Amino acid sequence: MAISVAVPKDLSGIKTKVAFNLTKRQIICFSGAAAAGIPFYFFAKDVLGTEAAAVIMVAVMLPFFFLAMYERNGFPAEKILYFIIRQKFLTPGIRPYRSESLYRTLEEREKLRKELCRLERKEKREKGRQAHRFGKKTHKGAAPYPCGRGKAQESAGNRTGDDYFPQALSKRHL
């Protein structure tokens, strides 16, 4: 007759038992619970009564029991609490990454270019009105770059590098 014993595949979960089938950590925590709870009961039972003192004694001992028994993913309770406190309070939150939209930049440049053209036309009209008022002739030449292309470029239909890459505009054009 053969005796078979089931051996777990992951041996990292095996804890060494010291006494009463408890680990060293559990013995330390239960001793702390007894050291905190039993004296509290004896001092409080005369003032509060036995039932209230017993309930409060259990409440005083519960954190020690929690520290002794709770374990998640191989981490004891105090390490998990440390991780939570470190993540939520000690380290600053990471701001989400926000990319800079090339299209938004191009739209803003186009909006500025149109505004500049509008202001130039308005200024040109004002100069024309003043010249007409005083009897002066105005010169009607090709429009400056931001408001349109020159006549030679329009007739040839050629595109410049700035038409393809508006971000390459120099400051003098804006």
GROMACS .gro file of N, CA and C in nm, residues 56-113:
model
  174
   56ILE      N    1  -1.542   4.655   2.383
   56ILE     CA    2  -1.434   4.750   2.353
   56ILE      C    3  -1.300   4.678   2.350
   57MET      N    4  -1.280   4.578   2.436
   57MET     CA    5  -1.157   4.500   2.434
   57MET      C    6  -1.139   4.430   2.299
   58VAL      N    7  -1.246   4.373   2.246
   58VAL     CA    8  -1.240   4.308   2.114
   58VAL      C    9  -1.205   4.411   2.007
   59ALA      N   10  -1.264   4.530   2.016
   59ALA     CA   11  -1.233   4.635   1.919
   59ALA      C   12  -1.087   4.678   1.926
   60VAL      N   13  -1.031   4.678   2.048
   60VAL     CA   14  -0.889   4.714   2.064
   60VAL      C   15  -0.799   4.605   2.006
   61MET      N   16  -0.841   4.480   2.015
   61MET     CA   17  -0.760   4.368   1.969
   61MET      C   18  -0.771   4.342   1.819
   62LEU      N   19  -0.878   4.387   1.756
   62LEU     CA   20  -0.900   4.358   1.613
   62LEU      C   21  -0.787   4.404   1.521
   63PRO      N   22  -0.726   4.522   1.537
   63PRO     CA   23  -0.614   4.558   1.447
   63PRO      C   24  -0.497   4.459   1.456
   64PHE      N   25  -0.470   4.406   1.574
   64PHE     CA   26  -0.363   4.308   1.589
   64PHE      C   27  -0.397   4.178   1.514
   65PHE      N   28  -0.523   4.136   1.526
   65PHE     CA   29  -0.567   4.017   1.452
   65PHE      C   30  -0.555   4.039   1.301
   66PHE      N   31  -0.593   4.158   1.258
   66PHE     CA   32  -0.583   4.191   1.115
   66PHE      C   33  -0.438   4.181   1.068
   67LEU      N   34  -0.346   4.239   1.144
   67LEU     CA   35  -0.204   4.233   1.107
   67LEU      C   36  -0.151   4.090   1.106
   68ALA      N   37  -0.204   4.005   1.194
   68ALA     CA   38  -0.156   3.868   1.203
   68ALA      C   39  -0.207   3.781   1.089
   69MET      N   40  -0.331   3.801   1.048
   69MET     CA   41  -0.395   3.707   0.957
   69MET      C   42  -0.399   3.751   0.811
   70TYR      N   43  -0.409   3.880   0.785
   70TYR     CA   44  -0.432   3.927   0.648
   70TYR      C   45  -0.305   3.919   0.565
   71GLU      N   46  -0.318   3.863   0.447
   71GLU     CA   47  -0.206   3.856   0.353
   71GLU      C   48  -0.265   3.851   0.213
   72ARG      N   49  -0.210   3.931   0.124
   72ARG     CA   50  -0.259   3.933  -0.013
   72ARG      C   51  -0.142   3.934  -0.108
   73ASN      N   52  -0.144   3.845  -0.205
   73ASN     CA   53  -0.038   3.832  -0.305
   73ASN      C   54   0.100   3.817  -0.241
   74GLY      N   55   0.106   3.752  -0.128
   74GLY     CA   56   0.233   3.729  -0.061
   74GLY      C   57   0.281   3.844   0.024
   75PHE      N   58   0.205   3.952   0.034
   75PHE     CA   59   0.244   4.068   0.114
   75PHE      C   60   0.161   4.072   0.241
   76PRO      N   61   0.224   4.096   0.356
   76PRO     CA   62   0.147   4.110   0.480
   76PRO      C   63   0.073   4.244   0.483
   77ALA      N   64  -0.016   4.258   0.579
   77ALA     CA   65  -0.104   4.375   0.585
   77ALA      C   66  -0.029   4.506   0.597
   78GLU      N   67   0.078   4.510   0.679
   78GLU     CA   68   0.147   4.639   0.696
   78GLU      C   69   0.217   4.683   0.569
   79LYS      N   70   0.265   4.589   0.487
   79LYS     CA   71   0.326   4.626   0.360
   79LYS      C   72   0.220   4.679   0.264
   80ILE      N   73   0.105   4.617   0.262
   80ILE     CA   74  -0.003   4.664   0.175
   80ILE      C   75  -0.048   4.802   0.219
   81LEU      N   76  -0.063   4.824   0.350
   81LEU     CA   77  -0.099   4.957   0.399
   81LEU      C   78   0.008   5.060   0.365
   82TYR      N   79   0.137   5.021   0.374
   82TYR     CA   80   0.245   5.111   0.336
   82TYR      C   81   0.237   5.146   0.187
   83PHE      N   82   0.209   5.047   0.103
   83PHE     CA   83   0.198   5.073  -0.041
   83PHE      C   84   0.083   5.169  -0.070
   84ILE      N   85  -0.030   5.149  -0.002
   84ILE     CA   86  -0.146   5.236  -0.024
   84ILE      C   87  -0.115   5.378   0.020
   85ILE      N   88  -0.054   5.394   0.138
   85ILE     CA   89  -0.021   5.528   0.188
   85ILE      C   90   0.081   5.596   0.097
   86ARG      N   91   0.180   5.520   0.053
   86ARG     CA   92   0.282   5.576  -0.036
   86ARG      C   93   0.221   5.621  -0.167
   87GLN      N   94   0.132   5.541  -0.223
   87GLN     CA   95   0.071   5.573  -0.352
   87GLN      C   96  -0.024   5.692  -0.342
   88LYS      N   97  -0.106   5.696  -0.238
   88LYS     CA   98  -0.210   5.798  -0.229
   88LYS      C   99  -0.162   5.931  -0.170
   89PHE      N  100  -0.067   5.925  -0.075
   89PHE     CA  101  -0.035   6.047   0.000
   89PHE      C  102   0.110   6.093  -0.015
   90LEU      N  103   0.205   6.001  -0.019
   90LEU     CA  104   0.346   6.041  -0.016
   90LEU      C  105   0.402   6.081  -0.152
   91THR      N  106   0.359   6.017  -0.257
   91THR     CA  107   0.410   6.051  -0.390
   91THR      C  108   0.307   6.134  -0.464
   92PRO      N  109   0.353   6.233  -0.538
   92PRO     CA  110   0.257   6.315  -0.613
   92PRO      C  111   0.195   6.234  -0.726
   93GLY      N  112   0.072   6.268  -0.758
   93GLY     CA  113   0.004   6.198  -0.866
   93GLY      C  114   0.067   6.230  -1.001
   94ILE      N  115   0.065   6.136  -1.091
   94ILE     CA  116   0.119   6.156  -1.223
   94ILE      C  117   0.010   6.213  -1.311
   95ARG      N  118   0.044   6.321  -1.377
   95ARG     CA  119  -0.053   6.383  -1.465
   95ARG      C  120  -0.060   6.305  -1.596
   96PRO      N  121  -0.179   6.295  -1.653
   96PRO     CA  122  -0.190   6.221  -1.778
   96PRO      C  123  -0.117   6.292  -1.890
   97TYR      N  124  -0.062   6.213  -1.981
   97TYR     CA  125   0.011   6.269  -2.094
   97TYR      C  126  -0.086   6.335  -2.190
   98ARG      N  127  -0.055   6.454  -2.229
   98ARG     CA  128  -0.136   6.524  -2.328
   98ARG      C  129  -0.046   6.562  -2.444
   99SER      N  130  -0.077   6.511  -2.560
   99SER     CA  131   0.004   6.542  -2.677
   99SER      C  132  -0.034   6.679  -2.730
  100GLU      N  133   0.061   6.742  -2.797
  100GLU     CA  134   0.035   6.871  -2.857
  100GLU      C  135  -0.012   6.847  -2.999
  101SER      N  136  -0.131   6.889  -3.030
  101SER     CA  137  -0.191   6.862  -3.160
  101SER      C  138  -0.131   6.954  -3.265
  102LEU      N  139  -0.077   6.894  -3.371
  102LEU     CA  140  -0.023   6.971  -3.482
  102LEU      C  141  -0.136   7.043  -3.554
  103TYR      N  142  -0.252   6.979  -3.563
  103TYR     CA  143  -0.364   7.040  -3.632
  103TYR      C  144  -0.413   7.165  -3.560
  104ARG      N  145  -0.414   7.163  -3.428
  104ARG     CA  146  -0.456   7.281  -3.353
  104ARG      C  147  -0.359   7.396  -3.379
  105THR      N  148  -0.230   7.365  -3.384
  105THR     CA  149  -0.130   7.468  -3.413
  105THR      C  150  -0.152   7.526  -3.551
  106LEU      N  151  -0.177   7.438  -3.648
  106LEU     CA  152  -0.200   7.486  -3.785
  106LEU      C  153  -0.327   7.569  -3.795
  107GLU      N  154  -0.431   7.528  -3.724
  107GLU     CA  155  -0.555   7.606  -3.724
  107GLU      C  156  -0.533   7.745  -3.663
  108GLU      N  157  -0.456   7.751  -3.554
  108GLU     CA  158  -0.428   7.880  -3.491
  108GLU      C  159  -0.349   7.970  -3.584
  109ARG      N  160  -0.250   7.913  -3.655
  109ARG     CA  161  -0.171   7.994  -3.749
  109ARG      C  162  -0.260   8.046  -3.862
  110GLU      N  163  -0.348   7.960  -3.912
  110GLU     CA  164  -0.437   8.002  -4.020
  110GLU      C  165  -0.532   8.112  -3.972
  111LYS      N  166  -0.580   8.098  -3.850
  111LYS     CA  167  -0.668   8.201  -3.792
  111LYS      C  168  -0.594   8.334  -3.779
  112LEU      N  169  -0.469   8.328  -3.731
  112LEU     CA  170  -0.388   8.450  -3.720
  112LEU      C  171  -0.361   8.512  -3.857
  113ARG      N  172  -0.334   8.426  -3.957
  113ARG     CA  173  -0.306   8.477  -4.091
  113ARG      C  174  -0.429   8.547  -4.147
   0.00000   0.00000   0.00000
